[in-house]
Amino acid sequence: MEYTYLTPEIINKIEEYKKEFLTKEQVIIQALHLIYSKYRDITLDHMLELSNYLEVPLSQIEGIVSFYDMFRVKRNARHHIRVCKNLPCHIMGCKKLIELFEKLTGEERNQESKNGRFYIETVECIGACSVAPAFMIDDDLYDGTKITEEKLNEILSKYT
Ligand code: FES
């Protein structure tokens, strides 16, 4: 069977994971990571191919995607901003940071993007608590500790 999204590299990796990981769920999670880092998104087509390839129900894959923030389907935007709202980041001022993102992008958190450039999502810990309030834009991780409006504007301008 020919796959559109599961490239030979992705398939080879999945086969390696199958040998390494004990459960099918762990293989699915790793496969989703591969797809996400290649396409920066997990779409229904990606999930359908993966379900077909791994011979698992689509509903199982959809369940994992909706459970993990990391894979949450990117809306209709080119860039995906993720701001951690977990306790350490909350204490360090993520609320202000989120408001700043909303102000500078003209978008609302967790709402479909209006202009198709940014989608802002508030998420649980992204594993960068030492630089709380932490945020990511696509695959880039940022230290939010000393962020100012000017700096954030500069950062955003890199994502067209
Ligand atoms: S709590 Fe925010 S990155 Fe860990």
Short mmCIF file of C-alpha atoms and ligand atoms in Angstrom, two decimals:
data_model
loop_
_atom_site.label_atom_id
_atom_site.label_comp_id
_atom_site.label_asym_id
_atom_site.label_seq_id
_atom_site.Cartn_x
_atom_site.Cartn_y
_atom_site.Cartn_z
CA MET A 1 0.00 0.00 0.00
CA GLU A 2 1.20 3.49 -0.89
CA TYR A 3 1.18 6.12 1.81
CA THR A 4 1.07 9.85 1.24
CA TYR A 5 2.20 11.03 4.65
CA LEU A 6 3.99 8.06 6.13
CA THR A 7 7.30 8.45 4.34
CA PRO A 8 9.77 5.54 4.21
CA GLU A 9 11.80 7.31 6.95
CA ILE A 10 8.77 7.53 9.20
CA ILE A 11 7.86 3.91 8.52
CA ASN A 12 11.40 2.73 9.27
CA LYS A 13 11.35 4.59 12.56
CA ILE A 14 7.97 3.17 13.47
CA GLU A 15 9.32 -0.31 12.81
CA GLU A 16 12.23 0.43 15.15
CA TYR A 17 9.84 1.65 17.82
CA LYS A 18 7.78 -1.48 17.44
CA LYS A 19 10.82 -3.47 18.50
CA GLU A 20 11.65 -1.11 21.36
CA PHE A 21 8.29 -0.30 22.87
CA LEU A 22 6.11 -2.70 24.71
CA THR A 23 2.65 -1.37 24.10
CA LYS A 24 0.90 -0.35 20.95
CA GLU A 25 -0.05 2.92 22.62
CA GLN A 26 3.62 3.83 23.10
CA VAL A 27 4.30 3.09 19.45
CA ILE A 28 1.35 5.28 18.45
CA ILE A 29 2.61 8.17 20.59
CA GLN A 30 6.08 7.97 19.09
CA ALA A 31 4.67 7.71 15.57
CA LEU A 32 2.54 10.80 16.23
CA HIS A 33 5.67 12.65 17.37
CA LEU A 34 7.32 11.78 14.06
CA ILE A 35 4.34 12.95 12.05
CA TYR A 36 3.97 16.08 14.12
CA SER A 37 7.59 17.08 13.74
CA LYS A 38 7.46 16.57 9.98
CA TYR A 39 4.12 18.22 9.25
CA ARG A 40 3.70 20.40 12.38
CA ASP A 41 0.20 19.22 12.55
CA ILE A 42 -1.84 16.07 12.97
CA THR A 43 -4.72 15.96 10.54
CA LEU A 44 -7.43 13.40 9.98
CA ASP A 45 -5.57 12.12 6.92
CA HIS A 46 -2.44 11.56 9.00
CA MET A 47 -4.45 9.68 11.60
CA LEU A 48 -6.20 7.58 8.96
CA GLU A 49 -2.90 6.50 7.44
CA LEU A 50 -1.45 5.69 10.81
CA SER A 51 -4.50 3.71 11.85
CA ASN A 52 -4.28 1.79 8.60
CA TYR A 53 -0.57 1.14 8.93
CA LEU A 54 -0.62 0.09 12.58
CA GLU A 55 -3.94 -1.71 12.21
CA VAL A 56 -5.49 0.06 15.16
CA PRO A 57 -8.89 1.76 15.25
CA LEU A 58 -8.94 5.41 14.22
CA SER A 59 -10.78 6.17 17.46
CA GLN A 60 -7.76 4.99 19.49
CA ILE A 61 -5.46 7.39 17.66
CA GLU A 62 -7.97 10.24 17.94
CA GLY A 63 -8.22 9.56 21.66
CA ILE A 64 -4.45 9.92 22.09
CA VAL A 65 -4.31 13.05 19.96
CA SER A 66 -7.02 14.75 21.95
CA PHE A 67 -5.52 13.67 25.27
CA TYR A 68 -2.05 15.04 24.68
CA ASP A 69 -1.79 18.79 24.28
CA MET A 70 1.28 18.30 22.17
CA PHE A 71 -0.76 16.73 19.37
CA ARG A 72 -3.84 18.81 19.60
CA VAL A 73 -4.94 19.55 16.09
CA LYS A 74 -3.55 22.86 14.99
CA ARG A 75 -6.37 25.02 13.77
CA ASN A 76 -6.24 26.93 10.55
CA ALA A 77 -3.06 28.85 11.31
CA ARG A 78 0.46 28.71 9.94
CA HIS A 79 2.03 29.03 13.37
CA HIS A 80 1.12 27.44 16.61
CA ILE A 81 1.82 29.33 19.83
CA ARG A 82 1.67 27.27 22.99
CA VAL A 83 1.80 29.00 26.36
CA CYS A 84 2.07 26.91 29.49
CA LYS A 85 -0.54 27.69 32.11
CA ASN A 86 0.53 25.15 34.72
CA LEU A 87 1.20 26.28 38.28
CA PRO A 88 4.91 27.26 38.04
CA CYS A 89 4.24 29.23 34.86
CA HIS A 90 1.08 30.68 36.38
CA ILE A 91 3.07 31.97 39.37
CA MET A 92 5.65 33.46 37.03
CA GLY A 93 3.09 35.45 35.09
CA CYS A 94 1.80 33.41 32.16
CA LYS A 95 -1.50 35.30 32.35
CA LYS A 96 0.21 38.51 31.30
CA LEU A 97 2.13 36.69 28.62
CA ILE A 98 -1.03 35.21 27.15
CA GLU A 99 -2.68 38.64 27.15
CA LEU A 100 0.35 40.06 25.39
CA PHE A 101 0.14 37.38 22.73
CA GLU A 102 -3.53 38.15 22.24
CA LYS A 103 -2.84 41.85 21.96
CA LEU A 104 0.04 41.49 19.50
CA THR A 105 -1.54 38.86 17.27
CA GLY A 106 -5.15 40.00 17.45
CA GLU A 107 -6.12 36.42 18.19
CA GLU A 108 -7.89 34.90 21.16
CA ARG A 109 -6.48 31.99 23.09
CA ASN A 110 -7.87 28.59 22.16
CA GLN A 111 -10.03 30.08 19.43
CA GLU A 112 -9.77 29.47 15.75
CA SER A 113 -7.34 31.88 14.13
CA LYS A 114 -8.95 34.89 12.48
CA ASN A 115 -6.17 35.80 10.08
CA GLY A 116 -4.56 32.38 9.61
CA ARG A 117 -1.15 33.38 10.93
CA PHE A 118 -1.21 32.39 14.59
CA TYR A 119 -3.17 30.02 16.73
CA ILE A 120 -2.68 30.57 20.47
CA GLU A 121 -3.18 27.63 22.72
CA THR A 122 -2.83 27.43 26.49
CA VAL A 123 -1.37 24.09 27.51
CA GLU A 124 -0.20 22.13 30.51
CA CYS A 125 3.51 21.81 31.32
CA ILE A 126 5.75 21.79 28.27
CA GLY A 127 8.72 20.57 30.27
CA ALA A 128 10.53 23.89 30.47
CA CYS A 129 9.57 24.97 33.99
CA SER A 130 13.03 26.44 34.62
CA VAL A 131 12.22 29.23 32.16
CA ALA A 132 8.67 29.80 33.40
CA PRO A 133 6.53 31.28 32.05
CA ALA A 134 7.54 29.13 29.09
CA PHE A 135 6.12 29.22 25.61
CA MET A 136 6.67 27.62 22.24
CA ILE A 137 6.12 28.83 18.72
CA ASP A 138 5.95 25.84 16.43
CA ASP A 139 8.97 23.75 17.53
CA ASP A 140 10.89 26.65 19.09
CA LEU A 141 10.99 26.91 22.85
CA TYR A 142 11.25 30.33 24.49
CA ASP A 143 12.19 31.61 27.89
CA GLY A 144 9.42 33.92 29.04
CA THR A 145 11.15 35.22 32.14
CA LYS A 146 12.16 38.64 30.90
CA ILE A 147 9.86 39.04 27.98
CA THR A 148 8.68 42.52 27.14
CA GLU A 149 6.14 43.64 24.58
CA GLU A 150 8.95 44.81 22.34
CA LYS A 151 10.85 41.53 22.56
CA LEU A 152 7.76 39.49 21.93
CA ASN A 153 6.91 41.59 18.91
CA GLU A 154 10.40 40.98 17.58
CA ILE A 155 10.02 37.23 18.09
CA LEU A 156 6.63 37.16 16.40
CA SER A 157 7.97 39.01 13.39
CA LYS A 158 10.11 35.95 12.56
CA TYR A 159 6.98 33.92 11.91
CA THR A 160 5.36 35.17 8.75
S1 FES B 1 4.96 24.35 34.39
FE1 FES B 1 5.15 25.57 32.66
S2 FES B 1 6.67 24.58 31.53
FE2 FES B 1 6.44 23.33 33.24
#
